[in-house]
Amino acid sequence: MKYWRAPLDTDEIAVVRGKVYIINDRCKGCGYCIEFCPREVLEFSKEFNIKGYHPPVVKSDGCLNCHYCELLCPEFAIYTVEAD
Amino acid sequence: MEPKVLTGEHFINGDIACAEGAIAAGCTFFGAYPITPATEVAERMSERLPDVCGIFIQMEDEIAAMTSILGAAWTGVKTMTATSGPGFSLMMETVGLAVVTETPCVVVNVQRGGPSTGLPTMGAQADMMQAKWGSHGDYEIIAIAPSSPQEMFDLTIEAFNLSEKYRVPVFIMSDEVVGHMSEKVLIPEAKEIKTVARIKPKGRKDQFKPYQPGENGVPPMPAIGDGYNVHVTGLTHDEQGYPVMSVDTQKDMMNRLLSKIRDNLDDIIRTEEYLLDDADIVIVSYGVSARTAFTAVDMARQMGIRVGLLRLITVWPFPEEMIRDLSKRVKGFVTVEINMGQISREVQRCAGANAPSYLVGHAGGTVITPDEVIHLIKEAF
Amino acid sequence: MAKAKANQKVHPLEELIRTERLPHIWCSGCGVGTVFSACLAAIQETGIDHKKFSMVSGIGCSGRGAGYVKLDSFHTTHGRSIPFATGIKMANPSLNVIVFSGDGDLFAIGGNHFIHAARRNMDITVICINNFIYGMTGGQVAATTPHMDRSATTPYGNPEMPFNLPLMAYASGATYVARWTMIHSRDLTDSFVEAINHRGFSFIEVLSPCPINYGRRNKIKSLDMLKLFADNTIIKNNADPAELDIDFKKGVVLGKFVDIDKPTPDENYEKVCMMR
C-alpha cells in the first residue's frame, strides 16, 4: 500500500501482527485469498491437498490480521489470529 | 371471544364444522387461499383462530398456503389448509415435501367437478386418485372421507390426530355437497375430545438424529428453537437428515416412509359396515355417495336382494385385506362414487378374479341416486 | 466478524457450520461460500442466541446454504423458501428467519412469493445470491441474466432484459433494501447484521461469480469477475432504485437504498385480530 505521507504518529502506534492459519484440505484453489490479500503475504503452494488443489501458503510475514482472506474464502479454509 | 370448543348443538354446514373440528383439535395455524367450495373453511378459521391465539394468513396462492403450513408446523404447532381441485393440484408439489420431511399437516379438499376449473359450485369425488398419487414419487398418505357435517367435525379431529401420530399429511377428501350441506352437528365438551400431539425428542441434543425412527417407525419431532439444530431437506436424506445421493439411502428412507403407514394399517384404517354379514353384493362407497349407498341397501333389501355396504371412512390407505376377504364370499362389488371410476378400480384390483366389480358413477355435478345403484345391481347380478 | 483467540486452531465460524458436511458442493471460485460465510459472521455478530435463528433455502446452488449451517435449517422446494419462512415467522415471531437462496429460485419460480412477502413487510431477511444464471442445472438463462449474455439456453445471446432486483423489492414494499458484491465482504456482513436487526422485510442482493456456468460461457474468469466487482462498482447509499440496472460498463451501484420503519404483519395481526 502506498501513502501520500506517513502519519505523524507512526512511531507511537503499535502495528498489529497477524498469523495466518490455513486448513489445507478444505481449499479448492480459487486463489482469491492470494489475489486480494492487501499485504500480499500468500502464494500458491507447490503441494497438492487431498482434493488435488494447490492451497495457499504464507510466503512473507507481513500479515496485519485484517481477516480479509478469512472473509473472502468461500471454503472456510483460511483465517487469521492476532500474533502473540 | 368464543371458547376453543363450541360445545352444544349447532346447525352448520360441513365447511364450518370442519373449521370447528380443527380448532377443537388444537390447530393454531391456517394458511389460506380462497376457492369455491372450500372458502367457508378459511372464512371461519379467520374468524375463530384469534380466539385461540392462532394465526390465520391468506397467502398469495395455494402453493404458498400449503408451504406456509409446513413452515409453521416446524415451530411445533398444528396446521391446516383447505382448498378444492385446482388448488389441490397446486399444492401437490408441497405435499411431496410434507411427505419426505415428515411434516404433520391437514389438507382439506372440498372436491368439485374437474378437470381444470371445471364445475366450481358443484360436487364431485374425482380427486381421490390425485390424493394418493398426485405428487411425484412413491409415498403413503392418509385420506379421510367425511359423509356429513358431523363427520366434518369429528374426522377433522381424527385427521389431526393421525397426522401428529404418523407425521404425515392427512387429507380430508370432502366434496361440495358435504361442505355446503347444513345439518345438526353435536360438539362434545372439550374434555371428551381426544387429541394427539406429536412426540418430542428427549435425550442429548448433540446426538439427536431427526429421522431415526421411534415408536411405530415415526421419528420424534423437535420444534425450531428447541436447540436440536435439525436440518430438514426435500432431498433423499439419512437419519441425520443430511442429503445422501445413494441407492441405499433412497431405499432406506423410502422403506421407512412407506412402512410407517403400511405397518400400522389396523390403527389407521376406519370403515363402517352396514348389513354386510349376510350380503351377497357389497356396495363400497365413501363421502357423500355413502349416503346414497345406505338408501340403496335398504331399497335392495326390501326387494329381497342381500346387499350390504362397506363405507370407507379412510380411503387411503386402502383396506385391501378387507376387500380381498369379502371377495372370497360375495357375488360382487358395486362402488358408488361421483367420478368415472377411481376407487372402483382399487376394489377391482383387490377383488381380482374372485368377484366382479362394477362402478356406479358419473361425471361431477350431482349426487348419485339410489335408483341408479339399484338399476345397476339388477342389471349386473 | 468474531475475533479469533490467539492460537485458536479452529475457524472462527466453526460453531455455525456443519463441518462434517464439508467440503460443500460449491465449485472452486464460486462466490456462494463467501456470502454464506458473511451471513454466518453476521449471525455471530448480532449476539443473538443461535436457537433464535432459522435458515430457509430453496433449490439451486445457493439453496444448499441451509444444509451447511448449524441452525434449525430447511431446504425446501424450488421457489418456496419465502412462504415456508413466512409460516415459521408468523407461527413464532420470536424467531429470526433468514432466507438464503439464489436469483433463479427467488425471482423466477418464486417471484410471486417474493413480492407478496415484501408487500406484507414480513419480518424476514432475504439474501439473494445473484450469479446471473441457473448454476446447478448447468447454466441456463435466468431472470437476472444480462441482455445478450450467453447461457446454455441462449446460445446466441439473451434476447430478454433482466430484473432490477432492488427496484422490485422497493416497489413491492420491502423496508430494507441493499446490494453488495461478494468481495465487499465487510459491508456485506454489516448489511446482514443491519438486515437481521431490521424489523420488517429486508432484502440484500449479493452479486457473485459463477465461474463454471456463467463465466466460462461469457469468457470471463472468476478473478476477472471479482476485479469487475471491485473496479466497476460505485457505492452510493440511498441511490434511486430505478437507476440500479446492472451494467458493468457504466458501473454497478452498490449500497443501502432503503431503510424505513413500517409495522410488520405479526405485530399487526396481534393488534388487529387478537387484541380486538
XYZ file of C-alpha atoms in Angstrom:
741
model
C 0.000 0.000 0.000
C 1.258 3.469 -0.844
C 0.548 6.501 1.331
C 0.817 10.145 0.363
C 2.674 10.719 3.516
C 3.402 8.789 6.650
C 1.006 9.519 9.543
C 2.657 11.724 12.136
C 2.191 9.200 14.929
C 3.535 6.213 13.035
C 6.283 5.654 15.573
C 3.870 5.589 18.517
C 1.331 3.163 17.041
C 1.895 -0.494 17.706
C 1.262 -2.362 14.496
C -0.961 -5.405 14.911
C 0.552 -8.554 13.511
C -1.465 -11.495 12.348
C -0.865 -15.175 11.973
C -2.493 -16.995 9.083
C -3.980 -20.442 9.586
C -4.757 -22.495 6.528
C -6.898 -25.627 6.591
C -5.279 -27.138 3.518
C -7.741 -29.883 2.777
C -10.724 -27.551 2.670
C -9.138 -25.392 -0.057
C -10.422 -25.538 -3.627
C -7.645 -23.388 -5.024
C -9.671 -20.390 -6.214
C -6.754 -18.114 -5.314
C -8.976 -15.286 -4.035
C -7.048 -15.006 -0.768
C -3.767 -14.789 -2.668
C -5.041 -12.242 -5.170
C -6.828 -9.981 -2.735
C -4.506 -10.046 0.287
C -3.663 -6.345 0.758
C -0.246 -7.330 2.136
C 0.417 -9.973 -0.492
C 1.594 -12.483 2.062
C 0.210 -15.559 0.326
C 1.142 -17.636 -2.691
C 0.091 -20.963 -4.157
C 1.771 -23.913 -2.529
C 3.655 -26.364 -4.690
C 1.961 -29.162 -2.762
C -1.397 -30.672 -3.613
C -4.082 -31.063 -0.990
C -6.333 -34.093 -0.613
C -8.633 -32.817 -3.372
C -5.779 -32.096 -5.766
C -5.739 -28.326 -5.424
C -2.788 -26.142 -4.565
C -3.730 -24.420 -1.305
C -2.182 -21.092 -0.360
C 0.951 -20.895 1.698
C 2.358 -17.943 3.660
C 5.345 -16.522 1.806
C 6.121 -13.470 3.978
C 5.320 -12.275 7.477
C 3.525 -9.057 6.560
C 0.079 -10.138 7.809
C -1.709 -7.374 9.730
C -4.604 -9.585 10.861
C -7.128 -7.764 8.673
C -9.114 -11.014 8.224
C -9.850 -10.237 4.581
C -8.702 -13.672 3.407
C -10.931 -15.204 6.062
C -13.913 -13.161 4.923
C -13.343 -13.829 1.254
C -12.598 -17.538 1.394
C -15.635 -19.486 0.167
C -14.369 -22.659 1.831
C -13.804 -21.697 5.495
C -10.235 -22.768 4.771
C -8.253 -19.767 5.995
C -8.379 -17.466 8.998
C -6.086 -15.162 10.862
C -5.482 -14.526 14.516
C -3.551 -11.817 16.256
C 0.041 -12.904 16.632
C 1.444 -13.012 20.143
C -64.061 -14.206 22.327
C -65.519 -17.664 21.824
C -64.074 -20.686 23.627
C -61.916 -23.233 21.823
C -64.626 -25.875 21.771
C -68.146 -24.676 20.977
C -69.854 -27.404 22.981
C -73.500 -27.830 22.070
C -75.890 -28.418 19.196
C -75.326 -26.439 16.041
C -76.977 -26.225 12.648
C -73.962 -25.561 10.437
C -72.554 -26.636 7.122
C -69.718 -29.060 6.586
C -67.085 -26.410 5.890
C -67.847 -24.604 9.148
C -67.933 -27.896 11.040
C -64.532 -28.729 9.590
C -63.107 -25.419 10.853
C -64.610 -26.032 14.293
C -63.119 -29.501 14.300
C -59.713 -28.049 13.513
C -59.943 -25.519 16.330
C -61.111 -28.211 18.735
C -58.208 -30.420 17.657
C -55.764 -27.680 18.602
C -54.990 -26.217 15.173
C -53.395 -22.785 15.606
C -52.178 -22.003 12.106
C -54.139 -21.844 8.894
C -52.614 -20.924 5.528
C -55.410 -19.917 3.201
C -56.240 -19.223 -0.398
C -59.867 -18.676 -1.377
C -61.523 -21.217 -3.636
C -65.072 -22.373 -4.112
C -66.422 -24.527 -2.455
C -63.830 -24.569 0.346
C -63.759 -20.848 1.102
C -66.054 -21.123 4.116
C -63.423 -23.172 5.915
C -60.956 -20.303 5.536
C -63.530 -17.670 6.429
C -64.456 -19.479 9.611
C -60.819 -20.027 10.526
C -60.050 -16.321 10.042
C -62.812 -15.527 12.499
C -62.034 -18.230 15.021
C -58.257 -18.555 15.151
C -57.634 -15.299 17.060
C -59.899 -16.717 19.809
C -57.317 -19.432 20.434
C -54.242 -17.225 19.858
C -53.858 -18.862 16.462
C -52.635 -17.396 13.220
C -54.618 -17.062 10.032
C -52.817 -15.890 6.939
C -54.177 -15.637 3.441
C -51.280 -16.359 1.129
C -50.742 -15.364 -2.487
C -51.619 -18.759 -3.944
C -52.242 -22.343 -2.898
C -48.581 -23.250 -3.276
C -47.737 -20.616 -0.686
C -50.682 -21.569 1.517
C -49.530 -25.177 1.634
C -45.875 -24.249 2.072
C -46.622 -21.824 4.890
C -48.316 -24.531 6.923
C -45.207 -26.701 6.700
C -43.006 -23.860 7.948
C -45.448 -23.196 10.763
C -45.674 -26.901 11.635
C -41.946 -26.930 12.351
C -42.434 -24.314 15.049
C -44.365 -27.000 16.892
C -47.958 -26.094 16.081
C -50.809 -27.928 14.368
C -51.561 -26.548 10.940
C -54.156 -26.820 8.218
C -55.147 -25.518 4.803
C -58.307 -26.001 2.762
C -58.854 -25.980 -0.959
C -60.594 -27.567 -3.915
C -59.396 -29.259 -7.114
C -57.395 -26.506 -8.845
C -55.747 -25.515 -5.571
C -55.168 -29.160 -4.685
C -53.248 -29.510 -7.946
C -51.010 -26.573 -6.985
C -50.441 -28.000 -3.531
C -49.163 -31.313 -4.830
C -45.574 -30.085 -5.045
C -45.572 -29.268 -1.333
C -47.441 -32.440 -0.428
C -44.321 -34.262 -1.579
C -42.195 -32.046 0.651
C -44.511 -32.719 3.586
C -44.238 -36.460 2.992
C -40.459 -36.577 2.655
C -39.786 -34.192 5.536
C -42.468 -35.939 7.630
C -44.222 -32.716 8.492
C -47.639 -33.172 10.090
C -50.391 -31.117 8.458
C -54.014 -31.414 7.446
C -55.209 -30.553 3.945
C -58.918 -30.261 3.263
C -60.097 -30.798 -0.298
C -63.747 -29.886 -0.763
C -63.977 -31.546 -4.156
C -65.715 -30.012 -7.157
C -66.078 -31.096 -10.754
C -62.893 -31.132 -12.824
C -60.605 -31.242 -14.730
C -59.211 -27.723 -14.626
C -61.611 -25.013 -13.458
C -64.438 -27.486 -14.065
C -67.615 -27.080 -12.049
C -66.690 -24.813 -9.151
C -70.072 -24.848 -7.443
C -70.943 -28.495 -7.866
C -69.645 -31.568 -6.139
C -67.531 -34.459 -7.329
C -65.276 -37.140 -5.897
C -62.834 -37.162 -8.738
C -59.653 -36.152 -6.861
C -59.383 -39.433 -4.988
C -56.533 -40.780 -7.084
C -54.826 -37.402 -7.033
C -54.860 -37.597 -3.245
C -52.994 -40.883 -3.481
C -50.684 -40.234 -6.409
C -50.790 -36.508 -7.126
C -47.244 -35.641 -6.094
C -44.345 -37.362 -7.799
C -42.595 -40.412 -6.417
C -43.835 -43.263 -4.245
C -45.419 -42.356 -0.969
C -48.134 -43.166 1.507
C -50.543 -40.613 2.908
C -53.792 -40.844 4.824
C -57.070 -39.657 3.271
C -60.357 -39.429 5.109
C -63.797 -39.019 3.507
C -66.476 -37.447 5.702
C -70.120 -38.068 4.784
C -71.819 -35.363 6.841
C -71.196 -32.068 8.620
C -70.976 -34.040 11.873
C -68.189 -36.094 10.360
C -66.529 -32.965 9.043
C -66.169 -32.036 12.705
C -65.286 -35.458 14.104
C -62.994 -36.599 11.323
C -61.092 -33.317 11.179
C -60.046 -34.013 14.761
C -59.188 -37.549 13.714
C -57.158 -36.179 10.793
C -55.067 -34.027 13.123
C -54.535 -36.947 15.479
C -53.349 -39.256 12.716
C -51.185 -36.550 11.214
C -49.469 -35.859 14.512
C -49.053 -39.529 15.311
C -47.619 -40.571 11.954
C -46.013 -37.295 10.849
C -47.753 -37.465 7.517
C -50.053 -35.100 5.627
C -53.658 -36.156 6.130
C -56.233 -35.239 3.501
C -59.844 -34.616 4.307
C -61.432 -35.564 0.996
C -64.771 -33.857 1.323
C -66.917 -32.602 -1.539
C -69.078 -29.625 -2.371
C -72.251 -31.365 -1.195
C -70.983 -32.246 2.279
C -69.115 -28.945 2.511
C -72.210 -26.858 1.802
C -74.832 -29.089 3.411
C -76.185 -27.814 6.726
C -77.133 -30.375 9.341
C -77.157 -30.737 13.067
C -73.668 -31.011 14.460
C -73.097 -32.070 18.042
C -69.928 -30.683 19.532
C -68.971 -32.508 22.715
C -67.376 -30.982 25.760
C -63.706 -30.179 25.457
C -62.663 -32.834 27.939
C -64.364 -35.525 25.872
C -62.353 -34.684 22.771
C -59.295 -36.840 22.411
C -56.379 -35.029 20.806
C -52.926 -36.331 19.988
C -49.732 -34.275 19.878
C -46.528 -35.239 18.108
C -43.850 -36.908 20.195
C -40.974 -34.596 21.068
C -37.411 -35.873 21.283
C -35.634 -36.466 24.557
C -32.010 -37.027 25.373
C -28.798 -35.424 24.240
C -29.291 -32.727 21.666
C -25.884 -33.135 20.066
C -26.556 -36.812 19.396
C -30.079 -36.381 18.117
C -30.910 -37.811 14.718
C -34.066 -36.187 13.352
C -35.018 -39.152 11.185
C -34.167 -42.021 13.485
C -37.443 -43.915 13.817
C -39.075 -44.121 17.196
C -42.328 -45.751 18.129
C -44.295 -47.128 15.135
C -41.411 -46.192 12.856
C -42.119 -42.496 13.386
C -39.246 -40.233 14.479
C -39.824 -37.772 17.349
C -40.094 -34.211 16.055
C -38.480 -31.176 17.669
C -39.601 -27.614 17.069
C -37.473 -24.782 15.742
C -35.796 -23.165 18.706
C -35.637 -26.330 20.834
C -31.896 -26.360 20.214
C -31.633 -29.546 18.178
C -30.263 -27.762 15.089
C -32.128 -30.036 12.736
C -31.577 -29.952 9.023
C -34.691 -30.703 7.023
C -34.464 -31.275 3.296
C -36.614 -32.413 0.418
C -33.633 -34.334 -0.906
C -33.206 -38.007 -0.115
C -31.683 -37.991 3.348
C -30.191 -40.240 6.003
C -31.248 -40.465 9.638
C -29.265 -37.343 10.420
C -31.425 -35.512 7.894
C -28.449 -34.890 5.622
C -28.812 -35.334 1.870
C -27.139 -38.503 0.653
C -27.439 -39.284 -3.028
C -27.185 -43.047 -2.903
C -29.313 -46.009 -3.807
C -29.144 -47.365 -0.266
C -30.219 -44.126 1.369
C -33.111 -43.815 -1.052
C -34.129 -47.384 -0.292
C -33.910 -46.995 3.480
C -35.753 -43.695 3.506
C -38.493 -44.901 1.191
C -38.951 -48.150 3.087
C -39.482 -46.303 6.315
C -41.770 -43.652 4.823
C -43.957 -46.379 3.362
C -43.773 -48.808 6.241
C -44.742 -46.341 8.934
C -48.160 -46.351 7.235
C -48.232 -49.891 5.820
C -47.214 -51.478 9.114
C -49.909 -49.648 11.035
C -52.957 -50.249 8.848
C -55.012 -51.657 11.735
C -54.536 -48.446 13.661
C -55.209 -46.173 10.699
C -57.964 -47.725 8.611
C -61.506 -46.872 9.607
C -64.563 -48.355 7.916
C -68.232 -48.716 8.676
C -70.186 -51.840 7.813
C -73.921 -51.892 7.178
C -75.720 -55.237 6.738
C -72.527 -56.757 5.472
C -72.614 -60.078 7.345
C -75.075 -61.858 5.075
C -74.560 -59.699 1.999
C -74.186 -61.236 -1.469
C -73.429 -57.908 -3.049
C -71.228 -55.324 -1.412
C -71.531 -51.642 -2.117
C -68.283 -49.808 -1.479
C -68.708 -46.090 -1.039
C -67.448 -43.039 0.839
C -68.166 -39.374 1.425
C -71.480 -38.051 0.178
C -72.031 -41.092 -2.043
C -72.185 -43.317 1.012
C -75.414 -41.553 1.931
C -76.866 -42.737 -1.382
C -75.496 -46.185 -0.704
C -77.275 -46.555 2.648
C -80.611 -45.875 0.973
C -79.763 -48.198 -1.906
C -79.007 -51.020 0.557
C -82.390 -50.537 2.234
C -84.197 -50.462 -1.116
C -82.440 -53.585 -2.309
C -83.184 -55.417 0.927
C -86.870 -54.558 0.517
C -86.682 -56.189 -2.891
C -85.137 -59.239 -1.295
C -81.630 -58.692 -2.650
C -78.995 -59.157 0.029
C -76.915 -56.053 -0.375
C -74.553 -54.656 2.252
C -72.383 -51.572 2.490
C -68.732 -51.105 3.249
C -68.272 -47.400 3.883
C -64.704 -46.198 3.664
C -64.043 -43.573 6.322
C -60.351 -43.652 5.485
C -59.979 -44.144 1.749
C -56.175 -44.151 1.839
C -54.529 -46.365 2.883
C -56.972 -48.620 1.089
C -58.497 -51.537 3.038
C -57.090 -54.128 0.662
C -57.347 -57.092 3.019
C -60.961 -56.359 3.789
C -61.955 -56.259 0.123
C -59.886 -59.361 -0.593
C -61.583 -61.288 2.206
C -65.030 -60.171 1.138
C -64.307 -61.066 -2.459
C -63.979 -64.715 -1.475
C -67.557 -64.959 -0.277
C -69.660 -62.425 -2.179
C -71.111 -62.322 -5.692
C -69.627 -58.978 -6.496
C -68.890 -55.377 -5.641
C -70.537 -52.133 -6.632
C -68.559 -48.955 -6.000
C -70.624 -45.789 -5.757
C -68.660 -42.585 -6.295
C -69.043 -39.305 -8.187
C -66.371 -39.893 -10.796
C -65.730 -42.021 -13.839
C -64.056 -44.828 -11.922
C -61.343 -44.292 -9.324
C -61.868 -46.200 -6.091
C -63.825 -48.791 -8.118
C -60.521 -49.677 -9.759
C -58.987 -50.252 -6.366
C -61.866 -52.532 -5.476
C -61.433 -54.351 -8.772
C -57.712 -54.741 -8.129
C -58.244 -56.197 -4.673
C -61.142 -58.449 -5.653
C -59.129 -59.788 -8.555
C -60.740 -62.778 -10.210
C -62.716 -63.686 -7.088
C -65.645 -61.390 -7.721
C -66.662 -58.861 -10.353
C -66.542 -55.174 -9.516
C -68.850 -52.568 -11.002
C -68.986 -48.801 -10.908
C -71.989 -46.614 -10.342
C -70.548 -43.266 -11.098
C -70.892 -40.254 -13.303
C -69.047 -37.058 -14.000
C -69.291 -34.408 -11.288
C -72.275 -32.175 -10.742
C -74.904 -34.174 -8.925
C -75.017 -36.860 -6.295
C -75.754 -40.393 -7.380
C -79.308 -41.522 -6.765
C -80.210 -44.791 -5.078
C -82.187 -45.705 -8.232
C -79.005 -45.679 -10.297
C -77.446 -48.114 -7.842
C -80.477 -50.405 -7.833
C -80.613 -50.291 -11.611
C -77.050 -51.478 -11.901
C -77.467 -54.181 -9.265
C -80.478 -55.564 -11.139
C -78.678 -55.493 -14.457
C -75.408 -56.942 -13.308
C -76.427 -59.641 -10.842
C -16.506 -10.916 12.425
C -15.696 -12.806 15.566
C -12.261 -12.193 16.919
C -10.400 -15.446 16.902
C -8.467 -16.080 20.059
C -4.712 -16.319 19.794
C -3.589 -19.816 18.883
C -7.142 -20.802 18.142
C -6.907 -23.819 15.906
C -10.389 -23.725 14.516
C -12.045 -21.410 12.062
C -13.979 -18.691 13.926
C -17.242 -19.685 12.203
C -16.829 -23.365 13.065
C -19.595 -23.299 15.685
C -22.129 -22.383 12.998
C -21.016 -24.846 10.336
C -21.954 -28.473 9.939
C -18.274 -29.245 9.414
C -18.946 -32.947 8.938
C -20.625 -31.973 5.666
C -17.606 -30.140 4.255
C -16.434 -29.828 1.565
C -19.578 -28.108 0.377
C -20.878 -28.571 -3.156
C -19.926 -25.108 -4.416
C -17.326 -25.107 -7.204
C -13.879 -23.630 -6.926
C -14.231 -19.888 -7.352
C -17.963 -19.839 -6.648
C -18.956 -16.888 -4.502
C -21.783 -18.555 -2.618
C -19.429 -19.787 0.101
C -18.181 -16.255 0.692
C -21.690 -14.863 1.028
C -22.599 -17.770 3.268
C -19.582 -17.039 5.409
C -20.581 -13.361 5.674
C -24.062 -14.448 6.699
C -22.706 -16.676 9.474
C -20.364 -13.914 10.617
C -23.361 -11.588 10.804
C -25.338 -14.116 12.843
C -22.426 -14.293 15.270
C -22.076 -10.551 15.374
C -25.712 -9.921 16.323
C -25.019 -11.737 19.570
C -28.496 -13.261 19.388
C -28.901 -16.799 20.765
C -28.405 -19.203 17.854
C -31.544 -21.077 18.883
C -33.477 -17.998 17.864
C -32.376 -18.317 14.237
C -33.709 -20.418 11.436
C -32.412 -20.548 7.875
C -34.615 -21.444 4.927
C -33.373 -22.123 1.418
C -34.969 -23.061 -1.853
C -33.416 -25.056 -4.668
C -30.219 -24.351 -6.544
C -26.584 -23.854 -5.648
C -27.298 -21.079 -3.171
C -30.213 -23.131 -1.888
C -27.754 -25.576 -0.398
C -26.824 -22.946 2.198
C -29.355 -24.277 4.692
C -27.606 -27.632 4.566
C -24.336 -26.335 5.957
C -25.489 -24.072 8.754
C -25.686 -25.487 12.267
C -29.086 -23.995 12.986
C -32.611 -25.309 12.520
C -32.430 -25.167 8.756
C -34.771 -26.006 5.922
C -34.029 -26.903 2.337
C -37.453 -26.572 0.763
C -38.844 -26.898 -2.751
C -37.894 -24.714 -5.699
C -39.017 -21.128 -5.163
C -40.865 -21.794 -1.932
C -38.397 -20.672 0.700
C -40.268 -17.421 1.329
C -43.711 -18.904 2.052
C -42.033 -21.533 4.235
C -40.223 -18.758 6.114
C -43.494 -16.836 6.332
C -45.106 -19.797 8.079
C -42.246 -20.014 10.565
C -42.222 -16.295 11.313
C -45.971 -15.921 11.738
C -46.232 -19.020 13.910
C -43.300 -17.987 16.093
C -42.475 -14.277 15.744
C -39.650 -14.559 18.287
C -37.502 -16.325 15.680
C -35.116 -14.602 13.276
C -35.771 -16.184 9.926
C -33.171 -15.881 7.188
C -33.949 -16.886 3.628
C -30.725 -17.768 1.854
C -31.260 -18.531 -1.812
C -30.467 -17.659 -5.394
C -31.803 -15.431 -8.146
C -33.482 -18.206 -10.111
C -35.200 -19.570 -7.045
C -36.336 -16.258 -5.577
C -37.178 -14.296 -8.702
C -38.356 -16.683 -11.384
C -40.224 -19.593 -9.838
C -40.522 -17.789 -6.502
C -41.153 -14.265 -7.802
C -44.750 -14.113 -6.695
C -43.872 -15.137 -3.154
C -41.130 -12.519 -3.019
C -43.324 -9.580 -3.975
C -46.051 -10.624 -1.574
C -43.730 -11.104 1.385
C -42.303 -7.650 0.613
C -45.813 -6.188 0.348
C -46.698 -7.637 3.746
C -43.410 -6.356 5.189
C -42.979 -9.870 6.557
C -40.258 -9.683 9.179
C -37.726 -11.944 7.471
C -34.282 -11.392 5.965
C -33.971 -12.410 2.339
C -30.457 -12.879 0.985
C -30.334 -13.350 -2.763
C -27.112 -14.525 -4.312
C -27.299 -13.232 -7.845
C -24.901 -15.105 -10.097
C -26.835 -14.188 -13.253
C -27.541 -17.803 -14.178
C -29.111 -21.127 -13.217
C -25.916 -22.685 -11.922
C -26.962 -26.066 -10.624
C -28.779 -27.157 -13.775
C -25.841 -26.228 -15.954
C -26.069 -22.544 -16.789
C -29.421 -21.715 -18.337
C -30.657 -18.155 -18.782
C -32.207 -16.603 -15.658
C -34.454 -13.640 -14.943
C -31.242 -11.841 -13.975
C -29.024 -12.736 -16.944
C -27.850 -9.525 -18.607
C -29.153 -8.794 -22.110
C -27.106 -10.557 -24.834
C -25.139 -12.699 -22.382
C -24.711 -16.315 -23.324
C -26.123 -19.238 -21.442
C -26.933 -22.886 -22.134
C -30.372 -21.826 -23.393
C -29.383 -18.532 -25.017
C -26.518 -19.737 -27.222
C -26.849 -16.654 -29.455
C -27.148 -14.197 -26.575
C -30.000 -13.401 -24.207
C -32.741 -11.637 -26.172
C -34.520 -10.609 -22.955
C -33.911 -7.964 -20.317
C -33.106 -8.788 -16.670
C -34.830 -7.662 -13.491
C -33.590 -4.780 -11.412
C -33.960 -6.613 -8.120
C -33.625 -3.726 -5.627
C -36.230 -1.798 -7.628
C -38.603 -4.728 -7.497
C -38.070 -5.134 -3.761
C -38.614 -1.425 -3.173
C -41.683 -1.231 -5.383
C -43.172 -4.264 -3.638
C -42.824 -2.718 -0.208
C -39.552 -4.002 1.233
C -38.408 -1.808 4.113
C -34.692 -2.612 3.883
C -33.000 -2.958 0.506
C -29.283 -3.206 -0.200
C -26.934 -4.530 -2.849
C -23.333 -5.634 -2.482
C -20.954 -7.969 -4.212
C -19.304 -10.913 -2.507
C -15.928 -9.177 -2.384
C -17.373 -6.292 -0.370
C -17.468 -8.747 2.485
C -17.173 -6.238 5.310
C -20.006 -4.062 4.022
C -21.906 -7.211 3.259
C -21.542 -8.563 6.792
C -22.524 -5.180 8.247
C -25.501 -5.094 5.937
C -26.579 -8.593 7.020
C -26.336 -7.545 10.667
C -28.494 -4.494 9.940
C -30.953 -6.593 7.986
C -31.274 -9.190 10.758
C -31.860 -6.450 13.298
C -34.268 -4.645 10.979
C -37.925 -5.178 11.820
C -39.671 -5.863 8.554
C -38.858 -7.311 5.169
C -35.180 -6.900 4.419
C -33.614 -7.778 1.117
C -29.962 -7.908 0.164
C -28.863 -8.722 -3.349
C -25.317 -10.042 -3.491
C -23.561 -10.228 -6.849
C -21.455 -13.321 -7.034
C -19.425 -15.166 -9.650
C -20.405 -18.478 -11.194
C -17.122 -19.295 -12.914
C -18.245 -22.608 -14.373
C -21.661 -21.948 -15.812
C -21.707 -18.200 -16.348
C -18.068 -17.164 -16.546
C -16.985 -19.888 -18.931
C -19.697 -19.148 -21.497
C -19.182 -15.408 -21.285
C -15.390 -15.599 -21.394
C -14.820 -14.132 -18.002
C -12.592 -15.813 -15.442
C -13.635 -15.727 -11.813
C -10.738 -13.495 -10.759
C -11.610 -11.048 -13.546
C -15.200 -11.093 -12.400
C -14.071 -10.216 -8.893
C -11.938 -7.399 -10.274
C -15.005 -6.143 -12.108
C -16.837 -6.218 -8.780
C -14.029 -4.210 -7.234
C -13.322 -1.721 -10.012
C -16.602 -1.235 -11.865
C -18.876 -0.640 -8.910
C -19.883 2.557 -7.177
C -21.062 2.704 -3.586
C -23.939 5.129 -3.445
C -26.228 4.792 -0.457
C -29.817 5.966 -0.929
C -29.479 5.787 -4.716
C -32.728 5.868 -6.664
C -33.809 2.212 -7.015
C -34.927 2.917 -10.591
C -31.310 3.538 -11.521
C -29.882 0.283 -10.316
C -29.811 -1.704 -13.536
C -26.733 -3.871 -13.706
C -24.274 -2.691 -16.338
C -20.628 -3.141 -15.524
C -19.627 -0.835 -18.361
C -21.440 2.066 -16.732
C -20.634 0.901 -13.222
C -22.918 -1.032 -10.915
C -24.352 0.869 -7.977
C -23.974 -0.759 -4.579
C -25.088 0.341 -1.156
C -28.096 0.560 1.078
C -31.042 2.013 -0.800
C -33.997 1.657 1.545
C -34.171 1.540 5.340
C -37.547 2.589 6.647
C -39.736 1.672 9.575
C -43.165 0.177 8.969
C -45.301 -2.164 11.051
C -44.956 -5.878 10.374
C -47.748 -8.409 9.847
C -47.031 -10.320 13.064
C -47.376 -7.222 15.236
C -50.360 -6.002 13.229
C -52.089 -9.373 13.464
C -51.787 -9.248 17.206
C -53.209 -5.728 17.351
C -55.963 -6.167 14.802
C -57.107 -9.711 15.458
C -56.044 -10.882 18.884
C -56.400 -7.733 20.996
C -59.665 -6.664 19.390
